[in-house]
């Protein structure tokens, strides 16, 4: 394959990602604003923030935890074996997403309490783990933000016994607009589509929600609990003060 054709396919990928980013910016602005406001409300009222995702959806959750320029109060709600591809075999993570009762056990042993906010990221929103996580979280009195592709609810079947999807159990749903299958590109002679964009779009949505929360807090005269990069002068000292001030709401330090 020539370098010219390689460049063409790469350009098509960027175009697909940019088009989706524009769509979520324009079509999901209201949901992003609602989600960011929920995050700000929890920060203001003394609540804590949690993010959860299984498999590759966990990447966007991890990206906003202990992150320079991010909210220090965002904690990762981790399910052992389901966070990423660090388990062997990697397919075990996918299998765990379909195990009934796992989400309840994780929440019951977590520090989450009424008034906290949980962001659940699941591209399909069809597996038992994210569905039960949302159901149990709301039963415990948490506010739930779901970041998912709404298309899956009409084009696939739920794998949860209730027949419902993540989006059915959220206070706010942010639609990532990702097409079923998460592959934007195709080539003659290549038997399967390729070019996943969900990580790019979902990561941007999480950052947009965070930015909105920071804006809301600032509008209310509240200094957002932000982290600085440890690679800039004074960053570690700044973060140390934040950790001390909000020690009862930050769990990745314990």
C-alpha positions as protocol buffer text, in pm:
chain_id: "A"
residue {
  index: 1
  type: UNK
  ca { x: 0 y: 0 z: 0 }
}
residue {
  index: 2
  type: UNK
  ca { x: 141 y: 339 z: -93 }
}
residue {
  index: 3
  type: UNK
  ca { x: 199 y: 614 z: 158 }
}
residue {
  index: 4
  type: UNK
  ca { x: -61 y: 818 z: -30 }
}
residue {
  index: 5
  type: UNK
  ca { x: -336 y: 559 z: 29 }
}
residue {
  index: 6
  type: UNK
  ca { x: -228 y: 521 z: 392 }
}
residue {
  index: 7
  type: UNK
  ca { x: -271 y: 893 z: 439 }
}
residue {
  index: 8
  type: UNK
  ca { x: -615 y: 881 z: 281 }
}
residue {
  index: 9
  type: UNK
  ca { x: -742 y: 617 z: 523 }
}
residue {
  index: 10
  type: UNK
  ca { x: -594 y: 798 z: 821 }
}
residue {
  index: 11
  type: UNK
  ca { x: -760 y: 1117 z: 706 }
}
residue {
  index: 12
  type: UNK
  ca { x: -1094 y: 939 z: 680 }
}
residue {
  index: 13
  type: UNK
  ca { x: -1057 y: 824 z: 1039 }
}
residue {
  index: 14
  type: UNK
  ca { x: -989 y: 1179 z: 1159 }
}
residue {
  index: 15
  type: UNK
  ca { x: -1286 y: 1307 z: 959 }
}
residue {
  index: 16
  type: UNK
  ca { x: -1514 y: 1044 z: 1116 }
}
residue {
  index: 17
  type: UNK
  ca { x: -1396 y: 1130 z: 1467 }
}
residue {
  index: 18
  type: UNK
  ca { x: -1427 y: 1504 z: 1408 }
}
residue {
  index: 19
  type: UNK
  ca { x: -1777 y: 1463 z: 1265 }
}
residue {
  index: 20
  type: UNK
  ca { x: -1888 y: 1271 z: 1574 }
}
residue {
  index: 21
  type: UNK
  ca { x: -1728 y: 1523 z: 1807 }
}
residue {
  index: 22
  type: UNK
  ca { x: -1918 y: 1799 z: 1631 }
}
residue {
  index: 23
  type: UNK
  ca { x: -2242 y: 1599 z: 1661 }
}
residue {
  index: 24
  type: UNK
  ca { x: -2210 y: 1546 z: 2036 }
}
residue {
  index: 25
  type: UNK
  ca { x: -2108 y: 1909 z: 2083 }
}
residue {
  index: 26
  type: UNK
  ca { x: -2415 y: 2034 z: 1898 }
}
residue {
  index: 27
  type: UNK
  ca { x: -2676 y: 1769 z: 1983 }
}
residue {
  index: 28
  type: UNK
  ca { x: -2579 y: 1678 z: 2340 }
}
residue {
  index: 29
  type: UNK
  ca { x: -2508 y: 2025 z: 2479 }
}
residue {
  index: 30
  type: UNK
  ca { x: -2817 y: 2011 z: 2699 }
}
residue {
  index: 31
  type: UNK
  ca { x: -2731 y: 1671 z: 2844 }
}
residue {
  index: 32
  type: UNK
  ca { x: -2370 y: 1773 z: 2899 }
}
residue {
  index: 33
  type: UNK
  ca { x: -2491 y: 2081 z: 3085 }
}
residue {
  index: 34
  type: UNK
  ca { x: -2724 y: 1871 z: 3302 }
}
residue {
  index: 35
  type: UNK
  ca { x: -2447 y: 1624 z: 3379 }
}
residue {
  index: 36
  type: UNK
  ca { x: -2198 y: 1895 z: 3465 }
}
residue {
  index: 37
  type: UNK
  ca { x: -2452 y: 2061 z: 3692 }
}
residue {
  index: 38
  type: UNK
  ca { x: -2509 y: 1733 z: 3879 }
}
residue {
  index: 39
  type: UNK
  ca { x: -2134 y: 1703 z: 3935 }
}
residue {
  index: 40
  type: UNK
  ca { x: -2114 y: 2061 z: 4060 }
}
residue {
  index: 41
  type: UNK
  ca { x: -2413 y: 2010 z: 4292 }
}
residue {
  index: 42
  type: UNK
  ca { x: -2241 y: 1712 z: 4454 }
}
residue {
  index: 43
  type: UNK
  ca { x: -1915 y: 1900 z: 4501 }
}
residue {
  index: 44
  type: UNK
  ca { x: -2098 y: 2195 z: 4656 }
}
residue {
  index: 45
  type: UNK
  ca { x: -2310 y: 1980 z: 4889 }
}
residue {
  index: 46
  type: UNK
  ca { x: -2024 y: 1771 z: 5025 }
}
residue {
  index: 47
  type: UNK
  ca { x: -2083 y: 1468 z: 4803 }
}
residue {
  index: 48
  type: UNK
  ca { x: -1831 y: 1254 z: 4627 }
}
residue {
  index: 49
  type: UNK
  ca { x: -1786 y: 1171 z: 4260 }
}
residue {
  index: 50
  type: UNK
  ca { x: -1733 y: 827 z: 4108 }
}
residue {
  index: 51
  type: UNK
  ca { x: -1675 y: 701 z: 3756 }
}
residue {
  index: 52
  type: UNK
  ca { x: -1718 y: 346 z: 3632 }
}
residue {
  index: 53
  type: UNK
  ca { x: -1663 y: 172 z: 3302 }
}
residue {
  index: 54
  type: UNK
  ca { x: -1590 y: -188 z: 3203 }
}
residue {
  index: 55
  type: UNK
  ca { x: -1350 y: -299 z: 2934 }
}
residue {
  index: 56
  type: UNK
  ca { x: -1249 y: -22 z: 2697 }
}
residue {
  index: 57
  type: UNK
  ca { x: -1521 y: 200 z: 2845 }
}
residue {
  index: 58
  type: UNK
  ca { x: -1306 y: 213 z: 3156 }
}
residue {
  index: 59
  type: UNK
  ca { x: -1048 y: 422 z: 2968 }
}
residue {
  index: 60
  type: UNK
  ca { x: -1267 y: 732 z: 2979 }
}
residue {
  index: 61
  type: UNK
  ca { x: -1342 y: 674 z: 3347 }
}
residue {
  index: 62
  type: UNK
  ca { x: -975 y: 638 z: 3434 }
}
residue {
  index: 63
  type: UNK
  ca { x: -893 y: 949 z: 3234 }
}
residue {
  index: 64
  type: UNK
  ca { x: -1077 y: 1179 z: 3476 }
}
residue {
  index: 65
  type: UNK
  ca { x: -938 y: 1026 z: 3797 }
}
residue {
  index: 66
  type: UNK
  ca { x: -624 y: 1180 z: 3954 }
}
residue {
  index: 67
  type: UNK
  ca { x: -590 y: 1391 z: 3643 }
}
residue {
  index: 68
  type: UNK
  ca { x: -409 y: 1720 z: 3596 }
}
residue {
  index: 69
  type: UNK
  ca { x: -672 y: 1987 z: 3534 }
}
residue {
  index: 70
  type: UNK
  ca { x: -943 y: 1757 z: 3663 }
}
residue {
  index: 71
  type: UNK
  ca { x: -1165 y: 1746 z: 3969 }
}
residue {
  index: 72
  type: UNK
  ca { x: -977 y: 1593 z: 4260 }
}
residue {
  index: 73
  type: UNK
  ca { x: -1298 y: 1441 z: 4396 }
}
residue {
  index: 74
  type: UNK
  ca { x: -1351 y: 1204 z: 4103 }
}
residue {
  index: 75
  type: UNK
  ca { x: -1284 y: 846 z: 4215 }
}
residue {
  index: 76
  type: UNK
  ca { x: -1267 y: 528 z: 4009 }
}
residue {
  index: 77
  type: UNK
  ca { x: -1527 y: 269 z: 4104 }
}
residue {
  index: 78
  type: UNK
  ca { x: -1337 y: -39 z: 3997 }
}
residue {
  index: 79
  type: UNK
  ca { x: -1470 y: -390 z: 3947 }
}
residue {
  index: 80
  type: UNK
  ca { x: -1178 y: -636 z: 3970 }
}
residue {
  index: 81
  type: UNK
  ca { x: -1118 y: -804 z: 3637 }
}
residue {
  index: 82
  type: UNK
  ca { x: -1351 y: -572 z: 3446 }
}
residue {
  index: 83
  type: UNK
  ca { x: -1147 y: -253 z: 3433 }
}
residue {
  index: 84
  type: UNK
  ca { x: -947 y: -333 z: 3122 }
}
residue {
  index: 85
  type: UNK
  ca { x: -739 y: -586 z: 2934 }
}
residue {
  index: 86
  type: UNK
  ca { x: -503 y: -649 z: 3226 }
}
residue {
  index: 87
  type: UNK
  ca { x: -665 y: -985 z: 3306 }
}
residue {
  index: 88
  type: UNK
  ca { x: -581 y: -1313 z: 3138 }
}
residue {
  index: 89
  type: UNK
  ca { x: -751 y: -1417 z: 2927 }
}
residue {
  index: 90
  type: UNK
  ca { x: -872 y: -1074 z: 2817 }
}
residue {
  index: 91
  type: UNK
  ca { x: -1208 y: -1227 z: 2732 }
}
residue {
  index: 92
  type: UNK
  ca { x: -1271 y: -1279 z: 3104 }
}
residue {
  index: 93
  type: UNK
  ca { x: -1342 y: -907 z: 3135 }
}
residue {
  index: 94
  type: UNK
  ca { x: -1621 y: -937 z: 2878 }
}
residue {
  index: 95
  type: UNK
  ca { x: -1762 y: -1238 z: 3060 }
}
residue {
  index: 96
  type: UNK
  ca { x: -1767 y: -1054 z: 3393 }
}
residue {
  index: 97
  type: UNK
  ca { x: -1982 y: -780 z: 3238 }
}
residue {
  index: 98
  type: UNK
  ca { x: -2259 y: -1039 z: 3205 }
}
residue {
  index: 99
  type: UNK
  ca { x: -2247 y: -1169 z: 3564 }
}
residue {
  index: 100
  type: UNK
  ca { x: -2562 y: -1092 z: 3761 }
}
residue {
  index: 101
  type: UNK
  ca { x: -2515 y: -956 z: 4114 }
}
residue {
  index: 102
  type: UNK
  ca { x: -2157 y: -836 z: 4070 }
}
residue {
  index: 103
  type: UNK
  ca { x: -2251 y: -467 z: 4059 }
}
residue {
  index: 104
  type: UNK
  ca { x: -2446 y: -488 z: 4383 }
}
residue {
  index: 105
  type: UNK
  ca { x: -2155 y: -650 z: 4564 }
}
residue {
  index: 106
  type: UNK
  ca { x: -1917 y: -380 z: 4441 }
}
residue {
  index: 107
  type: UNK
  ca { x: -2144 y: -94 z: 4544 }
}
residue {
  index: 108
  type: UNK
  ca { x: -2219 y: -245 z: 4885 }
}
residue {
  index: 109
  type: UNK
  ca { x: -1847 y: -256 z: 4963 }
}
residue {
  index: 110
  type: UNK
  ca { x: -1771 y: 87 z: 4819 }
}
residue {
  index: 111
  type: UNK
  ca { x: -1771 y: 420 z: 5007 }
}
residue {
  index: 112
  type: UNK
  ca { x: -2054 y: 554 z: 4788 }
}
residue {
  index: 113
  type: UNK
  ca { x: -2345 y: 704 z: 4981 }
}
residue {
  index: 114
  type: UNK
  ca { x: -2666 y: 899 z: 4913 }
}
residue {
  index: 115
  type: UNK
  ca { x: -2598 y: 1234 z: 4751 }
}
residue {
  index: 116
  type: UNK
  ca { x: -2293 y: 1114 z: 4558 }
}
residue {
  index: 117
  type: UNK
  ca { x: -2279 y: 1105 z: 4179 }
}
residue {
  index: 118
  type: UNK
  ca { x: -2179 y: 803 z: 3973 }
}
residue {
  index: 119
  type: UNK
  ca { x: -2090 y: 835 z: 3605 }
}
residue {
  index: 120
  type: UNK
  ca { x: -2137 y: 502 z: 3428 }
}
residue {
  index: 121
  type: UNK
  ca { x: -1973 y: 467 z: 3089 }
}
residue {
  index: 122
  type: UNK
  ca { x: -2090 y: 182 z: 2867 }
}
residue {
  index: 123
  type: UNK
  ca { x: -2089 y: 200 z: 2490 }
}
residue {
  index: 124
  type: UNK
  ca { x: -2370 y: -52 z: 2442 }
}
residue {
  index: 125
  type: UNK
  ca { x: -2534 y: -20 z: 2784 }
}
residue {
  index: 126
  type: UNK
  ca { x: -2674 y: -371 z: 2731 }
}
residue {
  index: 127
  type: UNK
  ca { x: -2471 y: -587 z: 2968 }
}
residue {
  index: 128
  type: UNK
  ca { x: -2576 y: -682 z: 3320 }
}
residue {
  index: 129
  type: UNK
  ca { x: -2290 y: -502 z: 3493 }
}
residue {
  index: 130
  type: UNK
  ca { x: -2361 y: -142 z: 3386 }
}
residue {
  index: 131
  type: UNK
  ca { x: -2739 y: -193 z: 3402 }
}
residue {
  index: 132
  type: UNK
  ca { x: -2728 y: -331 z: 3756 }
}
residue {
  index: 133
  type: UNK
  ca { x: -2470 y: -71 z: 3858 }
}
residue {
  index: 134
  type: UNK
  ca { x: -2714 y: 204 z: 3764 }
}
residue {
  index: 135
  type: UNK
  ca { x: -3014 y: 31 z: 3923 }
}
residue {
  index: 136
  type: UNK
  ca { x: -2833 y: -34 z: 4250 }
}
residue {
  index: 137
  type: UNK
  ca { x: -2674 y: 311 z: 4262 }
}
residue {
  index: 138
  type: UNK
  ca { x: -3009 y: 486 z: 4232 }
}
residue {
  index: 139
  type: UNK
  ca { x: -3159 y: 254 z: 4494 }
}
residue {
  index: 140
  type: UNK
  ca { x: -2880 y: 365 z: 4728 }
}
residue {
  index: 141
  type: UNK
  ca { x: -2964 y: 731 z: 4666 }
}
residue {
  index: 142
  type: UNK
  ca { x: -2689 y: 820 z: 4419 }
}
residue {
  index: 143
  type: UNK
  ca { x: -2743 y: 1033 z: 4112 }
}
residue {
  index: 144
  type: UNK
  ca { x: -2646 y: 844 z: 3797 }
}
residue {
  index: 145
  type: UNK
  ca { x: -2509 y: 989 z: 3474 }
}
residue {
  index: 146
  type: UNK
  ca { x: -2498 y: 743 z: 3185 }
}
residue {
  index: 147
  type: UNK
  ca { x: -2260 y: 794 z: 2894 }
}
residue {
  index: 148
  type: UNK
  ca { x: -2371 y: 548 z: 2626 }
}
residue {
  index: 149
  type: UNK
  ca { x: -2473 y: 506 z: 2265 }
}
residue {
  index: 150
  type: UNK
  ca { x: -2850 y: 530 z: 2250 }
}
residue {
  index: 151
  type: UNK
  ca { x: -2850 y: 346 z: 1915 }
}
residue {
  index: 152
  type: UNK
  ca { x: -2779 y: 15 z: 2088 }
}
residue {
  index: 153
  type: UNK
  ca { x: -3110 y: 29 z: 2276 }
}
residue {
  index: 154
  type: UNK
  ca { x: -3303 y: 15 z: 1948 }
}
residue {
  index: 155
  type: UNK
  ca { x: -3071 y: -206 z: 1744 }
}
residue {
  index: 156
  type: UNK
  ca { x: -2965 y: -474 z: 1996 }
}
residue {
  index: 157
  type: UNK
  ca { x: -3117 y: -674 z: 2279 }
}
residue {
  index: 158
  type: UNK
  ca { x: -3040 y: -619 z: 2646 }
}
residue {
  index: 159
  type: UNK
  ca { x: -2840 y: -892 z: 2821 }
}
residue {
  index: 160
  type: UNK
  ca { x: -2993 y: -804 z: 3158 }
}
residue {
  index: 161
  type: UNK
  ca { x: -3278 y: -1014 z: 3291 }
}
residue {
  index: 162
  type: UNK
  ca { x: -3500 y: -705 z: 3303 }
}
residue {
  index: 163
  type: UNK
  ca { x: -3462 y: -643 z: 2931 }
}
residue {
  index: 164
  type: UNK
  ca { x: -3357 y: -285 z: 3005 }
}
residue {
  index: 165
  type: UNK
  ca { x: -3051 y: -83 z: 2913 }
}
residue {
  index: 166
  type: UNK
  ca { x: -2826 y: 153 z: 3108 }
}
residue {
  index: 167
  type: UNK
  ca { x: -3013 y: 452 z: 2968 }
}
residue {
  index: 168
  type: UNK
  ca { x: -3331 y: 330 z: 3140 }
}
residue {
  index: 169
  type: UNK
  ca { x: -3182 y: 383 z: 3486 }
}
residue {
  index: 170
  type: UNK
  ca { x: -3007 y: 720 z: 3470 }
}
residue {
  index: 171
  type: UNK
  ca { x: -3087 y: 1069 z: 3593 }
}
residue {
  index: 172
  type: UNK
  ca { x: -2904 y: 1208 z: 3290 }
}
residue {
  index: 173
  type: UNK
  ca { x: -2815 y: 1026 z: 2968 }
}
residue {
  index: 174
  type: UNK
  ca { x: -2537 y: 1160 z: 2744 }
}
residue {
  index: 175
  type: UNK
  ca { x: -2552 y: 999 z: 2400 }
}
residue {
  index: 176
  type: UNK
  ca { x: -2211 y: 934 z: 2245 }
}
residue {
  index: 177
  type: UNK
  ca { x: -2375 y: 884 z: 1901 }
}
residue {
  index: 178
  type: UNK
  ca { x: -2144 y: 591 z: 1825 }
}
residue {
  index: 179
  type: UNK
  ca { x: -2285 y: 353 z: 1564 }
}
residue {
  index: 180
  type: UNK
  ca { x: -2347 y: -7 z: 1667 }
}
residue {
  index: 181
  type: UNK
  ca { x: -2023 y: -197 z: 1617 }
}
residue {
  index: 182
  type: UNK
  ca { x: -1793 y: 102 z: 1686 }
}
residue {
  index: 183
  type: UNK
  ca { x: -1612 y: 89 z: 1352 }
}
residue {
  index: 184
  type: UNK
  ca { x: -1623 y: 382 z: 1114 }
}
residue {
  index: 185
  type: UNK
  ca { x: -1407 y: 265 z: 824 }
}
residue {
  index: 186
  type: UNK
  ca { x: -1411 y: -6 z: 559 }
}
residue {
  index: 187
  type: UNK
  ca { x: -1188 y: -108 z: 271 }
}
residue {
  index: 188
  type: UNK
  ca { x: -1236 y: -329 z: -31 }
}
residue {
  index: 189
  type: UNK
  ca { x: -1077 y: -664 z: 41 }
}
residue {
  index: 190
  type: UNK
  ca { x: -1097 y: -622 z: 418 }
}
residue {
  index: 191
  type: UNK
  ca { x: -1367 y: -845 z: 562 }
}
residue {
  index: 192
  type: UNK
  ca { x: -1455 y: -643 z: 873 }
}
residue {
  index: 193
  type: UNK
  ca { x: -1508 y: -272 z: 945 }
}
residue {
  index: 194
  type: UNK
  ca { x: -1245 y: -96 z: 1155 }
}
residue {
  index: 195
  type: UNK
  ca { x: -1156 y: 240 z: 1309 }
}
residue {
  index: 196
  type: UNK
  ca { x: -1306 y: 263 z: 1657 }
}
residue {
  index: 197
  type: UNK
  ca { x: -1397 y: 613 z: 1772 }
}
residue {
  index: 198
  type: UNK
  ca { x: -1574 y: 549 z: 2103 }
}
residue {
  index: 199
  type: UNK
  ca { x: -1268 y: 619 z: 2320 }
}
residue {
  index: 200
  type: UNK
  ca { x: -1206 y: 952 z: 2146 }
}
residue {
  index: 201
  type: UNK
  ca { x: -1567 y: 1069 z: 2174 }
}
residue {
  index: 202
  type: UNK
  ca { x: -1637 y: 936 z: 2522 }
}
residue {
  index: 203
  type: UNK
  ca { x: -1314 y: 1084 z: 2657 }
}
residue {
  index: 204
  type: UNK
  ca { x: -1412 y: 1421 z: 2514 }
}
residue {
  index: 205
  type: UNK
  ca { x: -1759 y: 1396 z: 2667 }
}
residue {
  index: 206
  type: UNK
  ca { x: -1612 y: 1327 z: 3011 }
}
residue {
  index: 207
  type: UNK
  ca { x: -1383 y: 1628 z: 2982 }
}
residue {
  index: 208
  type: UNK
  ca { x: -1671 y: 1847 z: 2860 }
}
residue {
  index: 209
  type: UNK
  ca { x: -1885 y: 1743 z: 3156 }
}
residue {
  index: 210
  type: UNK
  ca { x: -1597 y: 1817 z: 3391 }
}
residue {
  index: 211
  type: UNK
  ca { x: -1542 y: 2158 z: 3233 }
}
residue {
  index: 212
  type: UNK
  ca { x: -1910 y: 2236 z: 3275 }
}
residue {
  index: 213
  type: UNK
  ca { x: -1898 y: 2139 z: 3643 }
}
residue {
  index: 214
  type: UNK
  ca { x: -1600 y: 2366 z: 3697 }
}
residue {
  index: 215
  type: UNK
  ca { x: -1782 y: 2651 z: 3525 }
}
residue {
  index: 216
  type: UNK
  ca { x: -2091 y: 2598 z: 3742 }
}
residue {
  index: 217
  type: UNK
  ca { x: -1887 y: 2600 z: 4062 }
}
residue {
  index: 218
  type: UNK
  ca { x: -1710 y: 2917 z: 3957 }
}
residue {
  index: 219
  type: UNK
  ca { x: -2045 y: 3084 z: 3881 }
}
residue {
  index: 220
  type: UNK
  ca { x: -2151 y: 3002 z: 4238 }
}
residue {
  index: 221
  type: UNK
  ca { x: -1839 y: 3156 z: 4385 }
}
residue {
  index: 222
  type: UNK
  ca { x: -1688 y: 2818 z: 4475 }
}
residue {
  index: 223
  type: UNK
  ca { x: -1325 y: 2741 z: 4405 }
}
residue {
  index: 224
  type: UNK
  ca { x: -1327 y: 2406 z: 4220 }
}
residue {
  index: 225
  type: UNK
  ca { x: -1104 y: 2137 z: 4379 }
}
residue {
  index: 226
  type: UNK
  ca { x: -869 y: 2099 z: 4084 }
}
residue {
  index: 227
  type: UNK
  ca { x: -545 y: 1908 z: 4048 }
}
residue {
  index: 228
  type: UNK
  ca { x: -233 y: 2046 z: 3884 }
}
residue {
  index: 229
  type: UNK
  ca { x: 25 y: 1856 z: 3684 }
}
residue {
  index: 230
  type: UNK
  ca { x: 303 y: 1708 z: 3893 }
}
residue {
  index: 231
  type: UNK
  ca { x: 539 y: 1801 z: 3609 }
}
residue {
  index: 232
  type: UNK
  ca { x: 510 y: 2176 z: 3664 }
}
residue {
  index: 233
  type: UNK
  ca { x: 684 y: 2361 z: 3944 }
}
residue {
  index: 234
  type: UNK
  ca { x: 473 y: 2364 z: 4258 }
}
residue {
  index: 235
  type: UNK
  ca { x: 234 y: 2102 z: 4128 }
}
residue {
  index: 236
  type: UNK
  ca { x: 299 y: 1844 z: 4398 }
}
residue {
  index: 237
  type: UNK
  ca { x: 263 y: 2102 z: 4676 }
}
residue {
  index: 238
  type: UNK
  ca { x: -63 y: 2226 z: 4527 }
}
residue {
  index: 239
  type: UNK
  ca { x: -203 y: 1873 z: 4503 }
}
residue {
  index: 240
  type: UNK
  ca { x: -91 y: 1794 z: 4856 }
}
residue {
  index: 241
  type: UNK
  ca { x: -300 y: 2081 z: 4987 }
}
residue {
  index: 242
  type: UNK
  ca { x: -601 y: 1964 z: 4786 }
}
residue {
  index: 243
  type: UNK
  ca { x: -561 y: 1607 z: 4914 }
}
residue {
  index: 244
  type: UNK
  ca { x: -548 y: 1732 z: 5271 }
}
residue {
  index: 245
  type: UNK
  ca { x: -846 y: 1964 z: 5234 }
}
residue {
  index: 246
  type: UNK
  ca { x: -1068 y: 1698 z: 5074 }
}
residue {
  index: 247
  type: UNK
  ca { x: -923 y: 1385 z: 5236 }
}
residue {
  index: 248
  type: UNK
  ca { x: -1266 y: 1251 z: 5331 }
}
residue {
  index: 249
  type: UNK
  ca { x: -1387 y: 1262 z: 4970 }
}
residue {
  index: 250
  type: UNK
  ca { x: -1084 y: 1123 z: 4787 }
}
residue {
  index: 251
  type: UNK
  ca { x: -1038 y: 745 z: 4797 }
}
residue {
  index: 252
  type: UNK
  ca { x: -752 y: 680 z: 4556 }
}
residue {
  index: 253
  type: UNK
  ca { x: -518 y: 816 z: 4823 }
}
residue {
  index: 254
  type: UNK
  ca { x: -612 y: 557 z: 5087 }
}
